Short mmCIF file of N, CA and C in Angstrom, two decimals:
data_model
loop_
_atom_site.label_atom_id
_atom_site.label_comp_id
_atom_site.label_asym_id
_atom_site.label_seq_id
_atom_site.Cartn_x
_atom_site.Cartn_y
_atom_site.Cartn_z
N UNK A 2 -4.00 28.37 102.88
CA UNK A 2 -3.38 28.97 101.70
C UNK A 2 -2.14 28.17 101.37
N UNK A 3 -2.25 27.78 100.22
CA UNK A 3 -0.89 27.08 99.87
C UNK A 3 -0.30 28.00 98.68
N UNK A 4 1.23 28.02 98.87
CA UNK A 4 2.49 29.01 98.77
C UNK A 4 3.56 28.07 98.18
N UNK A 5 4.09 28.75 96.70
CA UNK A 5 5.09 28.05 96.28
C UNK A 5 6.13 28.94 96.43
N UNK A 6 7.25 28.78 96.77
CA UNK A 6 8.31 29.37 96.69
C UNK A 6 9.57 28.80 95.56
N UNK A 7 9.68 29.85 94.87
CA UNK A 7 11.26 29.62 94.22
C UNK A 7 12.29 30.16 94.35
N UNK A 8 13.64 29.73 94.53
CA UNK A 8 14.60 30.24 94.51
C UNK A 8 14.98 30.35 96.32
N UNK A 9 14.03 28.32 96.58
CA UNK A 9 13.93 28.78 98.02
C UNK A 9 15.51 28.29 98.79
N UNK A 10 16.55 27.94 98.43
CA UNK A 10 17.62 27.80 99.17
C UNK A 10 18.66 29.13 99.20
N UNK A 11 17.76 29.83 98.08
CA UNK A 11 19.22 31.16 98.52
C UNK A 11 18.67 32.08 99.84
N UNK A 12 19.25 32.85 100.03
CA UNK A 12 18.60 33.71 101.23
C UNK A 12 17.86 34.51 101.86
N UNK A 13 17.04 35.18 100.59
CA UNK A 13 15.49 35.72 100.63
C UNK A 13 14.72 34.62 100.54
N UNK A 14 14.59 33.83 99.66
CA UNK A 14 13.58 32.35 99.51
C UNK A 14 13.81 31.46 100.75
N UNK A 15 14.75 31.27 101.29
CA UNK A 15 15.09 30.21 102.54
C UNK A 15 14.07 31.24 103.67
N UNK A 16 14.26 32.32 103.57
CA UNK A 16 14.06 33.09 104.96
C UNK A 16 12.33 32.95 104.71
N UNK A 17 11.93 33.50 103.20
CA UNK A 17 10.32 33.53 103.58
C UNK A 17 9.52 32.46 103.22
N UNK A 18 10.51 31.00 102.90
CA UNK A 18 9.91 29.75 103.18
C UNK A 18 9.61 29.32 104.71
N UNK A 19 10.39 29.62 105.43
CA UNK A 19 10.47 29.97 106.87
C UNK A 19 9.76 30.11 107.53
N UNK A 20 9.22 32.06 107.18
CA UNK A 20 8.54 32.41 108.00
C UNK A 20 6.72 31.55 107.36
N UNK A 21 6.82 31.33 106.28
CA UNK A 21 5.83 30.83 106.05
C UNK A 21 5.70 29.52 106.85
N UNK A 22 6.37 28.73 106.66
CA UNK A 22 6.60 27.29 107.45
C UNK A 22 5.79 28.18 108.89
N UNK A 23 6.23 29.01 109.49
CA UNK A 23 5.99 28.90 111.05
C UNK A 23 4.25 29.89 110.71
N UNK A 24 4.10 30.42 110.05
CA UNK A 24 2.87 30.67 109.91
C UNK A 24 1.40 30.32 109.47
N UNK A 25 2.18 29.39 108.67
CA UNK A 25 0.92 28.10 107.78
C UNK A 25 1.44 26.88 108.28
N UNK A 26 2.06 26.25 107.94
CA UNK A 26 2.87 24.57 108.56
C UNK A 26 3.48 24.83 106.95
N UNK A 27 4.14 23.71 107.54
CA UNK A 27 5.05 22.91 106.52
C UNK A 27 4.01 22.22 105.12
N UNK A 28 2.80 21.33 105.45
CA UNK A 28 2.08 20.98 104.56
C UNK A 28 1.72 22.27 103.52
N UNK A 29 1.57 23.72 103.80
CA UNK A 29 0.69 24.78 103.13
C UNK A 29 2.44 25.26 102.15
N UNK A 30 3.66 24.79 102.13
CA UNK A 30 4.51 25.46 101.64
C UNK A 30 5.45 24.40 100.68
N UNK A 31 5.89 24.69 99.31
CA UNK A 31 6.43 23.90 98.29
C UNK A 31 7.71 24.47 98.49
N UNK A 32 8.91 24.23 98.39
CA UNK A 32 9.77 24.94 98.03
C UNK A 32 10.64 24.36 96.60
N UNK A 33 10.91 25.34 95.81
CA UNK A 33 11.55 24.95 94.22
C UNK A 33 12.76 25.28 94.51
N UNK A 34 13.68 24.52 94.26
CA UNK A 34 15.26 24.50 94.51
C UNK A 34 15.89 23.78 93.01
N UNK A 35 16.86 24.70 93.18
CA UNK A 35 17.57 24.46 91.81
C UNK A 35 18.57 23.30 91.84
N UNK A 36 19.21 22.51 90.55
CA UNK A 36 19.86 21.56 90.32
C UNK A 36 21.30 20.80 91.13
N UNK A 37 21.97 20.43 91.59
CA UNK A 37 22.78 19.84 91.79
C UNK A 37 23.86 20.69 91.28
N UNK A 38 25.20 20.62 91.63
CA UNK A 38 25.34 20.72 92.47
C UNK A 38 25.05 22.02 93.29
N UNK A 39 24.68 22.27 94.78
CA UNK A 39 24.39 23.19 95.39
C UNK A 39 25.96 23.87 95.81
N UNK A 40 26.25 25.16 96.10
CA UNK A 40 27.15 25.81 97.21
C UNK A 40 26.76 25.21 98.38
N UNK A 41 28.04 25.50 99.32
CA UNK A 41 27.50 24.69 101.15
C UNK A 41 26.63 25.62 101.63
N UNK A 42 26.57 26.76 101.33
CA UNK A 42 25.55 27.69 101.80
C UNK A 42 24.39 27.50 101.51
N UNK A 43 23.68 26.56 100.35
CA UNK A 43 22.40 26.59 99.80
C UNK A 43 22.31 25.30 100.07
N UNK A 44 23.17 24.70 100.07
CA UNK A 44 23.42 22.89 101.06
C UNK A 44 22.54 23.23 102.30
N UNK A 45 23.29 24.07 103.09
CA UNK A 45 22.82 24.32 104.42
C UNK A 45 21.49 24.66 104.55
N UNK A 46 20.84 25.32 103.75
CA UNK A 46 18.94 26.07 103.92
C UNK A 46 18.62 25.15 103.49
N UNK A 47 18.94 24.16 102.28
CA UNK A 47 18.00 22.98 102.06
C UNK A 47 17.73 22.33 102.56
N UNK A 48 19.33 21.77 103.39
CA UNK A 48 18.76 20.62 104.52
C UNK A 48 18.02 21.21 105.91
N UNK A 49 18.01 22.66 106.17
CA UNK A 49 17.05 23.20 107.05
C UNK A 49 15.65 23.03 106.56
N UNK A 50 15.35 23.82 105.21
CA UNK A 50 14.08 23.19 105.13
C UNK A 50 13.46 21.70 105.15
N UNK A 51 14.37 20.82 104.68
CA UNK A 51 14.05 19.33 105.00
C UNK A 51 13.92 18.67 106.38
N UNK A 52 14.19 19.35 107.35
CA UNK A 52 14.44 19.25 108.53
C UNK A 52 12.94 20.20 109.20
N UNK A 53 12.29 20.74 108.58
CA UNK A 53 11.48 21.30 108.63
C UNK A 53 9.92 21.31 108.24
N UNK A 54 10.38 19.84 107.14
CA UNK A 54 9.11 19.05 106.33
C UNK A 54 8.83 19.73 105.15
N UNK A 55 9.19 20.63 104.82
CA UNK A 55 8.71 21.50 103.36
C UNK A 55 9.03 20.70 102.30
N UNK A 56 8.10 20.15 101.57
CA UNK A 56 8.25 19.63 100.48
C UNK A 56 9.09 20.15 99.23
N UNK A 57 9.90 19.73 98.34
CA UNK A 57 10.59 20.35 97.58
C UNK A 57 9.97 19.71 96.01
N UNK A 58 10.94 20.27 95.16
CA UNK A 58 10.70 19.87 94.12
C UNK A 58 11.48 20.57 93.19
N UNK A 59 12.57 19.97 92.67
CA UNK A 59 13.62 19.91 91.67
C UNK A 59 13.16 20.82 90.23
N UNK A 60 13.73 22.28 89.62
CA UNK A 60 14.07 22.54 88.97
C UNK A 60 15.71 22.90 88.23
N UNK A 61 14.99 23.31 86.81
CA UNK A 61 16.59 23.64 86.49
C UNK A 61 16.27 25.23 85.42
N UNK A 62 16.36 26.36 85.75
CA UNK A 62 15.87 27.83 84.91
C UNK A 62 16.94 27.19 83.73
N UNK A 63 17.56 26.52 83.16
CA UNK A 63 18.16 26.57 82.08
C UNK A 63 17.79 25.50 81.33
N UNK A 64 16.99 24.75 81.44
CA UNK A 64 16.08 23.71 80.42
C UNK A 64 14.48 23.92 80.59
N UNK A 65 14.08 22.89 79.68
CA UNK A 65 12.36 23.69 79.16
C UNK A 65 11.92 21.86 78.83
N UNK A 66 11.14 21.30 80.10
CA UNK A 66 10.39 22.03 80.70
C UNK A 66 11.38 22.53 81.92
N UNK A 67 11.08 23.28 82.97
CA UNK A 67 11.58 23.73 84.22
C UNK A 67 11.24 23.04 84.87
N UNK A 68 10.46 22.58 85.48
CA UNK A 68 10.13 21.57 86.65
C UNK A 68 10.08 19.78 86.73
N UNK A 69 10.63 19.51 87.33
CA UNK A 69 11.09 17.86 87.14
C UNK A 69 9.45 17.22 87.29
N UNK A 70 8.29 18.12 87.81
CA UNK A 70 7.23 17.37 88.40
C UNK A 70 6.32 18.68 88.65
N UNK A 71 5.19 18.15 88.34
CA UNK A 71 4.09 19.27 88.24
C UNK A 71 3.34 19.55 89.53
N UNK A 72 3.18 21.06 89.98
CA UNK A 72 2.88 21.05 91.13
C UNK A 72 1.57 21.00 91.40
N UNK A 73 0.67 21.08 92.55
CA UNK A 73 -0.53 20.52 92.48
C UNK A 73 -0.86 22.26 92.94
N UNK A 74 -2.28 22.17 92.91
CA UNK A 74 -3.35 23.43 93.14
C UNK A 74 -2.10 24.45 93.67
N UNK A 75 -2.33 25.72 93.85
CA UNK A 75 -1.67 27.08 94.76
C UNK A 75 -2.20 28.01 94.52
N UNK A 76 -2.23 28.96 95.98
CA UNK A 76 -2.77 30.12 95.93
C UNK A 76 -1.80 31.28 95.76
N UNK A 77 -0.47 30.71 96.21
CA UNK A 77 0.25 32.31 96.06
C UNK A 77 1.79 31.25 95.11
N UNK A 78 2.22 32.47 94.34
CA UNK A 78 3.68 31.88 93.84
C UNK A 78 4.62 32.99 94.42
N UNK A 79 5.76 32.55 94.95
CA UNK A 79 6.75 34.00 95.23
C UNK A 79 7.85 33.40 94.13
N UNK A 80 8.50 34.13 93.00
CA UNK A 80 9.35 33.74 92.02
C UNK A 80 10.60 34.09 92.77
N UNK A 81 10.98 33.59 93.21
CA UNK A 81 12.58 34.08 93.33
C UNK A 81 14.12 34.07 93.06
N UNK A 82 13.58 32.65 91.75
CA UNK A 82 14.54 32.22 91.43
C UNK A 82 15.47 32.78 89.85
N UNK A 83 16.70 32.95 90.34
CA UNK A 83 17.74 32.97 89.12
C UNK A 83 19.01 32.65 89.20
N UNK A 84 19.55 32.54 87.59
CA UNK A 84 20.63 32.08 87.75
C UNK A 84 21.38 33.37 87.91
N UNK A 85 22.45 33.15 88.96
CA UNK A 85 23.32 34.29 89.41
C UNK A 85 24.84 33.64 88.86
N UNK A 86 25.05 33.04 88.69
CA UNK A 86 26.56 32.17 88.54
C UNK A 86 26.97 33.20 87.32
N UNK A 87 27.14 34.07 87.35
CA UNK A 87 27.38 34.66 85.64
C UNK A 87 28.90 34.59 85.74
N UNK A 88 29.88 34.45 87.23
CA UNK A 88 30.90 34.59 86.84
C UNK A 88 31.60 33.10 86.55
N UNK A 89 31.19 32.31 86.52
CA UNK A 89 31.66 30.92 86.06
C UNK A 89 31.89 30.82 84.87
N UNK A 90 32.63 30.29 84.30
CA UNK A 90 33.03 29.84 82.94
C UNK A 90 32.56 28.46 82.86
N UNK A 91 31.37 28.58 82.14
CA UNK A 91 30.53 27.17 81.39
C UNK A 91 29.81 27.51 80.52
N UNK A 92 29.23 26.86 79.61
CA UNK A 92 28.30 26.41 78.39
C UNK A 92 27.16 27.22 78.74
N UNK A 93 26.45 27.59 80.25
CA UNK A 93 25.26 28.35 80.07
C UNK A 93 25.37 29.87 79.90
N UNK A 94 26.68 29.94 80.39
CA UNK A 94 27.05 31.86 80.15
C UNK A 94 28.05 32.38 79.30
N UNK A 95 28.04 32.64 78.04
CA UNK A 95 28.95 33.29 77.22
C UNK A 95 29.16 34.77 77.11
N UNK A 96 30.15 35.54 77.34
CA UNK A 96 29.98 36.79 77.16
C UNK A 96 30.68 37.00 75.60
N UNK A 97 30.12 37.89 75.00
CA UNK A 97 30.27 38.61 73.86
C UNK A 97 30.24 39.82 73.22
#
């Protein structure tokens, strides 16, 4: 069974890229990680999963298309990804 995960460096997605890694391998699991720059905390699960063999693959939820690279066949998607930064002051979040 191959398993995409998004939103895999924050801390629900890191954890059940994981347990997947130790239940399928590393080959059966994608993980989708968001743009540059990361927090050291999402620094830290990425380079665990890389350290782990899980293939990645670069999105960004705030441009269209979303994915830098198209993923191949899958049987399961877990979505987990969003943008949480709402308290930053930049161009993607305006309050009004």
């Amino acid at each position: 069974m191959k398993c995409v995960v998004t939103g895999s460096v924050g801390f629900v997605g890191c954890a059940l890229s994981e347990l997947l890694v130790n239940q399928l391998g590393a080959d059966f699991v994608v993980a989708v990680v968001g743009p540059a720059p990361i927090h050291e905390k999402e620094r830290e699960r990425y380079n665990r999963l890389q350290r782990l063999g899980v293939r990645t693959v670069a999105s960004d939820l705030r441009r269209s298309p979303v994915l830098d690279e198209e993923l191949a066949d899958f049987d399961v998607l877990f979505h987990l990804a969003a943008y949480v930064r709402t308290e930053e002051n930049s161009r993607d979040v305006r309050w009004t």
